[in-house]
């Protein structure tokens, strides 16, 4: 069949479209490929083994819903962090999706799917023209049967590394070996804007410019640089808008500064077997050594590309080299998010450009081998990656959640989005929003409660008091002087004489109901623990002590639950707490709450070993509260 496609492509290229040099005839196959890819991704979305839940991703979904709620001019300041342009791009795409479909976890997953379909369409279409039909077919196969870590990353709309990989891959494909001045300028603009999307795209610019210089396309190189300069001005706009330095990260500034002294340590880190196995292996691999074959096939593609010296293959090699140089001199490391005993896709997120570029390189070299008549070599080159991809797709059939269930789950992490949203607006700005969706009403109540800690404004007549009190607790804690935040009264029997005294006085004066008081106290202590060290001992009042214990349990859960359901991880936290003699009902509720936030609905809920019946019920009660706050469409806290 491939021979017929090749013959038809060559015949048409040599007759009807000789003047334009455009291969035609495979458009229907491309449509079929995109349909199959979309179906395969929707199957993978149902697998809890494939989908890693990161609360930061849900902030982008919250930004999308805020956009639909009328916060159009507030779009940049609603980003999770003010330097994440990709967050805004994903939010705009998400807003378009939510304008057509009810907001849900399933609908949000159409955002990363849109990026993947864009990459697939451009990759297959451009490889068809640049290399030939065998390369386009190879790319289609590798996209349908992707490496497991790339598959997991392609299911996450984080707005950074995966999106950067797609943009740079598309830019290199569109650049090609011999671009005109206009095309080179446009690609430079795209690559410059990609740095605004995420710093992970920065490797694309030097690779493209060096390639054009090596090809002696000096006018195109100048146009590329000029376009990139225009695109990079987006960083200056960001600096003006945020009143901050244009290049910032969540991490220490020293991590971003290049340091040649890091090179050997970073390369050794990159070559660790655990990292390579996590990046290029497959969870269903019975031997545990398939990653060796995949790495060897990519290495073989590099060697063959150097020998064959096809221009586009060399461009891809320059891109890989540029990424390697950039990674080797900065302070960011793989797997920094994950506990030491597990490697997650999000922990390997910096490798997203490597996956995309390696896929294109394998497809290009395999296509060249096939066109040269070395078909067995082409099959051998692709076989390890295809087998790994097949096993990844098989793994995506396990632990599935029905699509109907995913369509009922809320896309926004309410507890985290409350914190992000509530610090960005004044009371007057909140009053201008008239959205009536229950979650957004509760969100505004939380924000007004947080502001009330400073303004003293009481809740409105129809206010959601539980959400309002939660915001008040956070606001009161954030207003505490830093040296007072971790202090408690010396007298253990003292009534509310510590940093929570102001909160209790406000709640008493307003006559808030018990549920609202509990929400306020929990929010107060959760903010305390997240922002500062916990107090040396528990406050004397039972209400305050229960809030502190709950917050300690929630914080412990956030550290062990991570991205995928692992009930055994809860056992570690429970045993550590039991050894302190402070394993009580409130702590277990907080632990369960954080697991429910992370993992979502489970039937049955997680059953850690070593808990009594009453202790397990406390854990499950907290788990149900966490699921409701994060995942259910009713107004969350």
Coordinates of C-alpha atoms in Angstrom, one line a residue:
X1 CA 0.0 0.0 0.0
X2 CA 2.8 2.4 0.9
X3 CA 4.3 1.7 -2.6
X4 CA 1.0 2.8 -4.2
X5 CA 1.0 6.0 -2.2
X6 CA 4.7 6.7 -3.1
X7 CA 3.9 6.1 -6.8
X8 CA 0.9 8.3 -6.8
X9 CA 2.7 11.1 -4.9
X10 CA 5.7 11.0 -7.3
X11 CA 3.4 11.0 -10.4
X12 CA 1.3 13.9 -9.2
X13 CA 4.4 15.8 -8.1
X14 CA 5.9 15.4 -11.5
X15 CA 2.8 16.4 -13.5
X16 CA -0.2 18.4 -12.2
X17 CA 1.7 20.3 -9.4
X18 CA 5.2 20.4 -10.8
X19 CA 5.1 24.2 -10.7
X20 CA 4.2 24.4 -7.0
X21 CA 5.9 21.2 -5.9
X22 CA 3.0 20.3 -3.6
X23 CA 2.2 16.7 -3.0
X24 CA -1.5 15.9 -3.0
X25 CA -3.7 12.9 -2.6
X26 CA -3.1 11.9 1.0
X27 CA -5.4 14.5 2.6
X28 CA -8.1 11.9 3.3
X29 CA -5.5 9.7 5.1
X30 CA -4.5 12.7 7.2
X31 CA -8.1 13.2 8.2
X32 CA -8.4 9.6 9.2
X33 CA -5.2 9.8 11.2
X34 CA -6.4 12.9 13.1
X35 CA -9.7 11.1 13.8
X36 CA -8.0 8.0 15.1
X37 CA -5.6 10.1 17.2
X38 CA -8.4 12.0 18.8
X39 CA -10.3 8.8 19.5
X40 CA -7.2 7.2 21.1
X41 CA -6.6 10.3 23.2
X42 CA -10.1 10.3 24.5
X43 CA -9.6 6.7 25.5
X44 CA -6.4 7.6 27.3
X45 CA -8.2 10.4 29.1
X46 CA -10.4 7.8 30.8
X47 CA -7.4 6.0 32.4
X48 CA -6.3 7.0 35.8
X49 CA -3.0 5.3 35.0
X50 CA -2.4 7.8 32.2
X51 CA -3.8 11.1 33.5
X52 CA -1.6 12.9 36.1
X53 CA -3.6 15.6 37.9
X54 CA -1.7 18.8 38.6
X55 CA -3.7 21.5 40.4
X56 CA -1.8 24.2 38.5
X57 CA -3.4 23.0 35.3
X58 CA -6.8 23.6 36.7
X59 CA -5.9 27.3 37.3
X60 CA -5.8 27.6 33.5
X61 CA -9.3 26.2 33.3
X62 CA -10.4 28.7 36.0
X63 CA -8.9 31.5 33.9
X64 CA -10.9 30.3 31.0
X65 CA -14.1 30.3 33.0
X66 CA -13.3 33.8 34.4
X67 CA -12.9 35.0 30.8
X68 CA -16.4 33.8 30.0
X69 CA -17.6 35.4 33.3
X70 CA -16.6 38.8 32.0
X71 CA -13.0 39.1 33.2
X72 CA -11.6 39.7 29.7
X73 CA -9.3 42.6 30.5
X74 CA -8.1 40.8 33.6
X75 CA -6.8 37.8 31.6
X76 CA -3.1 38.4 32.1
X77 CA -3.3 39.0 35.9
X78 CA -5.4 35.8 36.3
X79 CA -2.5 33.6 35.3
X80 CA -1.2 31.2 37.9
X81 CA 2.1 33.0 37.7
X82 CA 2.6 36.3 35.8
X83 CA 5.2 35.0 33.4
X84 CA 3.2 32.1 32.1
X85 CA 2.0 33.1 28.6
X86 CA 1.1 29.6 27.8
X87 CA -1.4 29.6 30.6
X88 CA -3.2 32.5 28.8
X89 CA -3.1 30.7 25.5
X90 CA -4.6 27.5 27.0
X91 CA -7.2 29.6 28.8
X92 CA -8.3 31.3 25.6
X93 CA -8.6 27.9 23.9
X94 CA -10.4 26.6 27.0
X95 CA -12.8 29.5 26.9
X96 CA -13.6 28.7 23.3
X97 CA -14.3 25.1 24.3
X98 CA -16.4 26.0 27.3
X99 CA -18.4 28.4 25.2
X100 CA -19.6 25.4 23.2
X101 CA -19.6 22.6 25.8
X102 CA -20.5 22.6 29.5
X103 CA -17.4 23.1 31.7
X104 CA -16.1 19.7 32.7
X105 CA -12.8 17.8 33.1
X106 CA -13.5 16.0 29.9
X107 CA -14.1 19.3 28.0
X108 CA -10.9 20.8 29.4
X109 CA -8.9 17.9 28.0
X110 CA -9.8 19.0 24.5
X111 CA -7.3 21.8 25.0
X112 CA -4.2 19.6 25.1
X113 CA -5.8 17.5 22.4
X114 CA -6.0 20.6 20.1
X115 CA -2.3 21.1 20.5
X116 CA -1.6 17.4 19.6
X117 CA -3.8 17.5 16.6
X118 CA -2.1 20.7 15.4
X119 CA 1.3 19.0 15.8
X120 CA 0.1 15.8 14.0
X121 CA -1.4 17.7 11.1
X122 CA 1.7 19.9 10.5
X123 CA 4.1 17.0 11.1
X124 CA 2.5 14.6 8.6
X125 CA 1.8 17.3 6.0
X126 CA 5.2 18.9 6.1
X127 CA 7.1 15.6 6.3
X128 CA 5.1 14.4 3.2
X129 CA 6.6 17.4 1.3
X130 CA 10.0 17.6 2.9
X131 CA 10.9 13.9 3.0
X132 CA 8.2 11.9 1.4
X133 CA 5.2 9.7 2.1
X134 CA 7.1 7.0 4.1
X135 CA 8.2 9.7 6.6
X136 CA 4.7 11.0 6.9
X137 CA 3.4 7.5 7.5
X138 CA 6.1 6.9 10.1
X139 CA 5.2 10.1 11.9
X140 CA 1.5 9.0 11.9
X141 CA 2.4 5.7 13.4
X142 CA 4.6 7.2 16.1
X143 CA 1.8 9.7 17.0
X144 CA -0.8 7.0 17.3
X145 CA 1.6 4.8 19.3
X146 CA 3.5 7.4 21.4
X147 CA 6.0 6.8 24.2
X148 CA 4.2 6.6 27.5
X149 CA 5.6 9.7 29.1
X150 CA 4.9 11.8 25.9
X151 CA 1.3 10.3 26.0
X152 CA 0.8 11.5 29.6
X153 CA 2.2 14.9 28.9
X154 CA -0.1 15.3 25.9
X155 CA -3.1 14.9 28.2
X156 CA -2.1 17.8 30.5
X157 CA -2.9 21.5 29.7
X158 CA -0.3 23.0 31.9
X159 CA 0.5 25.8 29.5
X160 CA 4.2 25.4 29.4
X161 CA 6.6 22.6 28.3
X162 CA 4.3 20.5 26.2
X163 CA 2.9 23.5 24.4
X164 CA 6.4 24.8 23.9
X165 CA 7.4 21.5 22.3
X166 CA 4.5 21.6 19.9
X167 CA 5.2 25.3 18.9
X168 CA 8.9 24.7 18.3
X169 CA 8.2 21.5 16.4
X170 CA 5.7 23.2 14.2
X171 CA 8.0 26.1 13.6
X172 CA 10.9 23.8 12.5
X173 CA 8.6 21.9 10.2
X174 CA 7.3 25.1 8.6
X175 CA 10.8 26.5 8.3
X176 CA 12.2 23.7 6.3
X177 CA 15.6 23.6 4.6
X178 CA 15.2 26.6 2.2
X179 CA 12.7 29.2 3.5
X180 CA 12.1 32.5 1.8
X181 CA 12.7 35.7 3.6
X182 CA 9.0 36.2 4.5
X183 CA 8.6 32.7 5.8
X184 CA 11.8 33.0 7.9
X185 CA 10.6 36.2 9.4
X186 CA 7.3 34.7 10.3
X187 CA 9.0 31.7 11.8
X188 CA 11.2 34.0 13.8
X189 CA 8.2 35.8 15.1
X190 CA 6.6 32.5 16.1
X191 CA 9.7 31.3 17.9
X192 CA 10.0 34.7 19.7
X193 CA 6.4 34.5 20.9
X194 CA 7.0 30.9 21.9
X195 CA 9.4 32.2 24.6
X196 CA 6.5 34.2 26.0
X197 CA 4.5 31.0 26.0
X198 CA 7.3 29.3 28.0
X199 CA 11.0 29.5 28.4
X200 CA 11.3 25.8 27.3
X201 CA 10.9 27.1 23.8
X202 CA 14.1 29.2 23.9
X203 CA 16.2 26.4 22.4
X204 CA 14.4 26.7 19.0
X205 CA 15.7 30.1 18.1
X206 CA 19.5 29.4 18.2
X207 CA 18.9 26.1 16.4
X208 CA 16.9 27.7 13.6
X209 CA 19.4 30.6 13.2
X210 CA 22.5 28.4 13.1
X211 CA 20.8 26.1 10.6
X212 CA 20.1 29.0 8.2
X213 CA 23.6 30.4 8.7
X214 CA 25.1 27.0 8.0
X215 CA 23.0 26.8 4.8
X216 CA 24.3 30.3 3.9
X217 CA 20.7 31.6 3.8
X218 CA 21.9 34.9 5.2
X219 CA 18.8 37.0 4.2
X220 CA 16.6 34.3 5.7
X221 CA 18.8 34.3 8.9
X222 CA 18.5 38.1 9.2
X223 CA 14.7 37.9 8.7
X224 CA 14.5 35.1 11.3
X225 CA 16.4 37.3 13.8
X226 CA 14.3 40.3 13.1
X227 CA 11.1 38.4 13.5
X228 CA 12.4 36.8 16.7
X229 CA 13.2 40.3 18.0
X230 CA 9.6 41.4 17.4
X231 CA 8.3 38.3 19.1
X232 CA 10.5 38.7 22.1
X233 CA 9.1 42.2 22.8
X234 CA 6.2 40.3 24.4
X235 CA 8.5 39.8 27.3
X236 CA 8.8 43.6 27.6
X237 CA 5.0 44.0 27.6
X238 CA 4.9 41.4 30.4
X239 CA 7.5 43.4 32.3
X240 CA 5.4 46.6 31.9
X241 CA 2.2 44.9 32.9
X242 CA 3.5 43.1 35.9
X243 CA 6.1 45.8 36.9
X244 CA 8.6 43.0 37.3
X245 CA 11.8 41.8 35.6
X246 CA 10.8 40.3 32.2
X247 CA 12.5 36.9 32.8
X248 CA 11.3 35.3 36.0
X249 CA 10.5 31.8 37.2
X250 CA 9.0 30.2 40.3
X251 CA 12.5 29.1 41.3
X252 CA 15.6 30.9 42.5
X253 CA 17.0 33.4 40.0
X254 CA 20.4 31.6 40.0
X255 CA 18.7 28.5 38.4
X256 CA 18.0 30.6 35.3
X257 CA 21.5 32.0 34.9
X258 CA 23.7 29.7 32.7
X259 CA 26.6 28.1 34.6
X260 CA 29.1 25.9 32.7
X261 CA 30.0 24.3 36.0
X262 CA 26.7 22.4 35.9
X263 CA 27.3 20.6 32.6
X264 CA 28.8 17.3 33.8
X265 CA 26.5 17.0 36.8
X266 CA 23.4 17.8 34.6
X267 CA 24.5 15.3 31.9
X268 CA 25.0 12.6 34.5
X269 CA 21.6 13.4 35.9
X270 CA 20.1 13.1 32.4
X271 CA 21.8 9.8 31.8
X272 CA 20.6 8.1 35.0
X273 CA 18.9 4.8 34.2
X274 CA 15.9 5.6 36.3
X275 CA 15.3 8.8 34.4
X276 CA 15.8 7.1 31.0
X277 CA 13.6 4.2 31.9
X278 CA 10.9 6.7 33.1
X279 CA 11.2 8.8 29.9
X280 CA 11.5 6.1 27.2
X281 CA 10.2 2.9 28.9
X282 CA 6.7 1.5 29.2
X283 CA 5.0 0.5 32.4
X284 CA 3.8 -2.8 30.8
X285 CA 7.2 -3.8 29.6
X286 CA 7.8 -7.3 31.0
X287 CA 11.6 -7.0 30.7
X288 CA 12.0 -3.5 32.0
X289 CA 14.7 -2.9 29.4
X290 CA 12.7 -1.7 26.4
X291 CA 13.9 1.8 27.2
X292 CA 17.4 0.7 26.2
X293 CA 16.2 -0.2 22.7
X294 CA 14.3 3.0 22.4
X295 CA 17.3 5.1 23.4
X296 CA 19.5 3.0 21.1
X297 CA 17.1 3.6 18.1
X298 CA 17.1 7.4 18.8
X299 CA 20.9 7.2 18.9
X300 CA 20.9 5.3 15.7
X301 CA 18.7 7.9 14.1
X302 CA 21.2 10.6 15.1
X303 CA 24.1 8.7 13.5
X304 CA 22.2 8.0 10.3
X305 CA 21.1 11.6 10.1
X306 CA 24.7 12.7 10.3
X307 CA 25.7 10.3 7.6
X308 CA 22.8 11.0 5.3
X309 CA 23.0 14.8 5.9
X310 CA 19.5 15.5 4.8
X311 CA 18.9 19.2 5.6
X312 CA 15.7 18.7 7.7
X313 CA 17.3 15.9 9.7
X314 CA 20.2 18.1 10.4
X315 CA 17.9 20.9 11.5
X316 CA 16.3 18.4 14.0
X317 CA 19.8 17.5 15.2
X318 CA 20.6 21.1 15.8
X319 CA 17.4 21.5 17.8
X320 CA 18.3 18.5 20.0
X321 CA 21.8 19.8 20.5
X322 CA 20.5 23.3 21.4
X323 CA 18.1 21.8 24.0
X324 CA 20.9 19.7 25.5
X325 CA 23.2 22.7 25.8
X326 CA 20.4 24.8 27.4
X327 CA 19.4 22.1 29.8
X328 CA 23.1 21.4 30.8
X329 CA 23.8 25.0 32.0
X330 CA 20.6 26.0 33.8
X331 CA 19.6 24.9 37.3
X332 CA 16.3 23.1 36.5
X333 CA 16.4 19.4 36.9
X334 CA 14.3 16.5 35.8
X335 CA 12.0 14.8 38.3
X336 CA 12.2 17.6 40.8
X337 CA 8.4 17.4 41.5
X338 CA 8.4 13.7 42.4
X339 CA 9.1 11.7 45.5
X340 CA 12.4 9.8 45.2
X341 CA 10.7 6.4 44.8
X342 CA 8.6 7.3 41.7
X343 CA 9.2 9.0 38.3
X344 CA 6.2 10.8 37.0
X345 CA 5.6 12.3 33.6
X346 CA 5.2 15.8 35.2
X347 CA 8.6 15.2 36.9
X348 CA 10.0 14.7 33.4
X349 CA 8.2 17.6 31.8
X350 CA 11.4 19.4 30.7
X351 CA 11.9 16.5 28.2
X352 CA 8.8 17.4 26.2
X353 CA 10.8 19.1 23.5
X354 CA 13.1 16.0 23.3
X355 CA 10.1 13.7 22.8
X356 CA 8.6 15.9 20.0
X357 CA 11.9 16.4 18.2
X358 CA 13.0 12.7 18.5
X359 CA 9.6 11.7 17.0
X360 CA 10.2 13.9 14.0
X361 CA 13.8 12.6 13.7
X362 CA 12.8 9.0 13.8
X363 CA 10.1 9.5 11.3
X364 CA 12.5 11.5 9.0
X365 CA 15.3 9.0 9.1
X366 CA 13.0 6.0 8.7
X367 CA 11.4 7.7 5.7
X368 CA 14.8 8.3 4.1
X369 CA 15.8 4.7 4.7
X370 CA 12.5 3.4 3.2
X371 CA 12.9 5.7 0.1
X372 CA 16.5 4.4 -0.3
X373 CA 15.2 0.9 -0.5
X374 CA 16.5 0.0 3.0
X375 CA 13.1 -1.0 4.3
X376 CA 14.2 -3.6 6.8
X377 CA 16.5 -1.0 8.4
X378 CA 13.6 1.5 8.6
X379 CA 11.4 -1.1 10.3
X380 CA 14.2 -2.0 12.8
X381 CA 14.7 1.7 13.6
X382 CA 11.1 2.3 14.4
X383 CA 10.3 -1.0 16.1
X384 CA 11.4 -0.2 19.7
X385 CA 9.4 3.1 19.8
X386 CA 6.4 1.5 18.1
X387 CA 6.4 -1.4 20.6
X388 CA 6.8 1.0 23.5
X389 CA 3.9 3.0 22.1
X390 CA 1.7 0.0 21.7
X391 CA 2.3 -1.0 25.3
X392 CA 1.5 2.6 26.3
X393 CA -1.8 2.5 24.5
X394 CA -2.5 -0.9 26.1
X395 CA -1.8 0.6 29.5
X396 CA -4.3 3.4 28.7
X397 CA -7.0 0.8 28.6
X398 CA -6.6 0.0 32.3
X399 CA -8.3 1.7 35.3
X400 CA -10.7 3.5 33.1
X401 CA -13.3 6.0 34.2
X402 CA -16.5 6.3 32.0
X403 CA -16.6 9.4 29.8
X404 CA -20.0 10.3 31.3
X405 CA -18.3 10.5 34.7
X406 CA -15.5 12.8 33.3
X407 CA -18.2 15.0 31.7
X408 CA -19.7 15.6 35.2
X409 CA -16.4 16.5 36.9
X410 CA -15.5 20.2 37.4
X411 CA -12.3 21.3 35.6
X412 CA -11.1 23.8 38.2
X413 CA -9.4 23.1 41.5
X414 CA -11.6 25.2 43.7
X415 CA -9.4 25.5 46.8
X416 CA -6.4 26.6 44.7
X417 CA -8.3 28.8 42.4
X418 CA -9.9 30.5 45.5
X419 CA -6.4 31.5 46.6
X420 CA -5.3 32.7 43.1
X421 CA -8.4 34.6 42.2
X422 CA -9.1 36.2 45.5
X423 CA -5.8 38.1 45.7
X424 CA -6.2 39.8 42.3
X425 CA -9.3 42.0 42.7
X426 CA -10.8 44.8 44.7
X427 CA -14.4 44.9 46.0
X428 CA -15.4 47.3 43.3
X429 CA -14.0 45.1 40.6
X430 CA -15.8 42.1 42.0
X431 CA -19.0 44.0 42.1
X432 CA -18.9 44.5 38.3
X433 CA -19.0 40.8 37.7
X434 CA -22.6 39.5 37.3
X435 CA -21.9 35.8 36.5
X436 CA -24.5 33.5 38.2
X437 CA -22.8 30.2 37.9
X438 CA -22.7 28.7 41.5
X439 CA -19.0 28.1 41.5
X440 CA -18.2 31.6 40.4
X441 CA -20.7 33.0 43.0
X442 CA -18.8 31.1 45.7
X443 CA -15.5 32.2 44.3
X444 CA -16.5 35.9 44.5
X445 CA -17.7 35.3 48.1
X446 CA -14.3 33.9 49.0
X447 CA -12.6 36.8 47.5
X448 CA -14.9 39.3 49.3
X449 CA -14.3 37.4 52.6
X450 CA -10.5 37.7 52.1
X451 CA -10.8 41.4 51.4
X452 CA -13.0 41.8 54.4
X453 CA -10.0 41.0 56.6
X454 CA -8.7 44.4 55.6
X455 CA -11.8 46.4 54.9
X456 CA -14.1 45.1 57.6
X457 CA -17.0 44.8 55.1
X458 CA -19.6 42.3 56.4
X459 CA -21.0 39.6 54.1
X460 CA -24.0 40.4 51.9
X461 CA -27.5 39.3 52.7
X462 CA -27.4 36.5 50.1
X463 CA -23.7 35.7 50.6
X464 CA -22.3 32.1 50.6
X465 CA -21.2 32.2 54.2
X466 CA -19.0 29.1 54.1
X467 CA -17.0 30.4 51.2
X468 CA -16.9 33.9 52.6
X469 CA -15.6 32.7 56.0
X470 CA -13.0 30.6 54.2
X471 CA -11.7 33.7 52.5
X472 CA -11.8 35.6 55.8
X473 CA -9.6 33.0 57.4
X474 CA -7.1 33.3 54.7
X475 CA -7.2 37.1 54.7
X476 CA -6.7 37.3 58.5
X477 CA -3.7 35.0 58.4
X478 CA -2.1 36.9 55.5
X479 CA -2.5 40.1 57.5
X480 CA -0.6 38.7 60.5
X481 CA 2.9 40.2 61.0
X482 CA 5.4 37.6 60.0
X483 CA 6.9 37.3 63.5
X484 CA 3.5 36.6 65.0
X485 CA 2.2 34.0 62.6
X486 CA 3.9 31.1 64.2
X487 CA 3.2 32.0 67.8
X488 CA 0.7 30.5 70.3
X489 CA -0.2 31.4 73.8
X490 CA 2.1 30.1 76.6
X491 CA -1.0 29.0 78.6
X492 CA -2.3 25.9 76.8
X493 CA -5.8 26.5 78.4
X494 CA -6.0 30.1 77.0
X495 CA -9.0 30.8 74.8
X496 CA -8.1 32.2 71.4
X497 CA -5.2 34.3 72.6
X498 CA -3.0 33.4 69.6
X499 CA -2.8 34.6 66.0
X500 CA -6.4 33.3 65.4
X501 CA -7.9 35.7 68.0
X502 CA -8.8 38.3 65.4
X503 CA -10.5 35.7 63.2
X504 CA -12.6 34.4 66.1
X505 CA -13.6 37.9 67.2
X506 CA -14.9 38.7 63.7
X507 CA -16.8 35.4 63.4
X508 CA -18.3 35.9 66.9
X509 CA -19.4 39.4 66.0
X510 CA -21.0 38.3 62.8
X511 CA -22.7 35.3 64.4
X512 CA -21.5 32.9 61.7
X513 CA -22.9 29.4 61.8
X514 CA -20.8 26.4 62.8
X515 CA -20.0 25.3 59.2
X516 CA -18.7 28.7 58.3
X517 CA -16.7 28.9 61.5
X518 CA -15.1 25.6 60.7
X519 CA -14.3 26.7 57.1
X520 CA -12.7 29.9 58.4
X521 CA -10.5 28.1 61.0
X522 CA -9.4 25.5 58.5
X523 CA -8.5 28.1 55.9
X524 CA -6.7 30.1 58.6
X525 CA -4.4 27.3 59.6
X526 CA -4.0 25.9 56.1
X527 CA -2.6 29.3 55.1
X528 CA -0.4 29.4 58.2
X529 CA 1.1 26.0 57.4
X530 CA 1.6 26.7 53.7
X531 CA 3.1 30.2 54.2
X532 CA 5.2 29.6 57.4
X533 CA 6.3 26.9 59.8
X534 CA 3.6 25.4 61.9
X535 CA 3.3 26.6 65.5
X536 CA 5.4 24.6 68.1
X537 CA 2.3 23.3 69.9
X538 CA -1.4 23.2 69.5
X539 CA -3.7 26.1 70.7
X540 CA -5.8 25.4 73.7
X541 CA -9.3 26.0 72.2
X542 CA -10.8 22.8 70.8
X543 CA -12.2 24.7 67.7
X544 CA -8.9 26.2 66.8
X545 CA -7.0 23.0 67.6
X546 CA -9.3 20.9 65.3
X547 CA -8.7 23.4 62.5
X548 CA -4.9 23.2 63.0
X549 CA -5.0 19.3 63.1
X550 CA -7.1 19.3 59.9
X551 CA -4.7 21.7 58.1
X552 CA -1.7 19.5 59.2
X553 CA -3.4 16.4 57.7
X554 CA -4.2 18.2 54.5
X555 CA -0.6 19.4 54.1
X556 CA 0.7 15.9 54.8
X557 CA -1.7 14.6 52.1
X558 CA -0.6 17.1 49.5
X559 CA 3.0 15.9 49.9
X560 CA 2.2 12.1 49.5
X561 CA -0.8 12.0 47.2
X562 CA 0.9 13.6 44.2
X563 CA -0.4 13.0 40.7
X564 CA -1.9 9.5 40.6
X565 CA -3.9 7.3 43.1
X566 CA -1.4 5.5 45.4
X567 CA -3.3 4.5 48.6
X568 CA 0.0 3.0 49.9
X569 CA 1.4 6.5 50.0
X570 CA -1.2 7.5 52.6
X571 CA 0.0 4.7 54.8
X572 CA 3.4 6.3 55.1
X573 CA 1.9 9.5 56.4
X574 CA -0.5 7.7 58.7
X575 CA 2.2 5.7 60.3
X576 CA 4.5 8.7 60.8
X577 CA 1.6 10.6 62.4
X578 CA 0.7 7.6 64.6
X579 CA 4.3 7.5 66.0
X580 CA 3.7 11.1 67.3
X581 CA 0.6 10.0 69.2
X582 CA -1.5 12.7 67.4
X583 CA -3.5 10.6 64.9
X584 CA -6.9 12.0 65.5
X585 CA -10.2 12.4 63.6
X586 CA -9.5 16.0 62.4
X587 CA -6.0 15.0 61.0
X588 CA -7.4 12.0 59.1
X589 CA -10.2 14.2 57.7
X590 CA -7.5 16.7 56.4
X591 CA -5.5 13.8 54.9
X592 CA -8.5 12.4 53.2
X593 CA -9.5 15.9 51.9
X594 CA -6.2 16.3 50.2
X595 CA -6.3 12.8 48.6
X596 CA -9.8 13.6 47.4
X597 CA -8.6 16.8 45.8
X598 CA -5.8 15.0 44.1
X599 CA -7.4 11.8 43.0
X600 CA -11.1 12.5 42.5
X601 CA -14.0 10.1 42.8
X602 CA -12.9 6.5 43.5
X603 CA -15.2 3.5 44.1
X604 CA -14.4 2.3 46.6
X605 CA -12.4 5.1 48.2
X606 CA -8.8 4.4 49.1
X607 CA -8.3 1.9 52.0
X608 CA -4.9 2.4 53.6
X609 CA -3.8 -0.5 55.8
X610 CA -3.7 -0.2 59.6
X611 CA -6.7 2.0 60.2
X612 CA -9.6 1.1 62.6
X613 CA -13.1 1.3 61.4
X614 CA -13.7 4.7 62.9
X615 CA -10.4 6.0 61.6
X616 CA -11.2 4.8 58.1
X617 CA -14.6 6.6 58.3
X618 CA -12.9 9.8 59.3
X619 CA -10.5 9.5 56.3
X620 CA -13.4 8.7 53.9
X621 CA -15.4 11.7 55.3
X622 CA -12.5 14.0 54.4
X623 CA -12.1 12.3 51.1
X624 CA -15.7 13.0 50.2
X625 CA -15.3 16.7 51.2
X626 CA -12.1 17.0 49.0
X627 CA -13.8 15.4 46.0
X628 CA -16.8 17.7 46.4
X629 CA -14.6 20.8 46.7
X630 CA -12.4 20.0 43.7
X631 CA -14.4 17.8 41.4
X632 CA -18.1 18.2 41.8
X633 CA -20.0 20.9 39.9
X634 CA -21.8 22.2 43.0
X635 CA -20.3 25.3 44.6
X636 CA -17.0 24.2 46.3
X637 CA -15.1 25.6 49.1

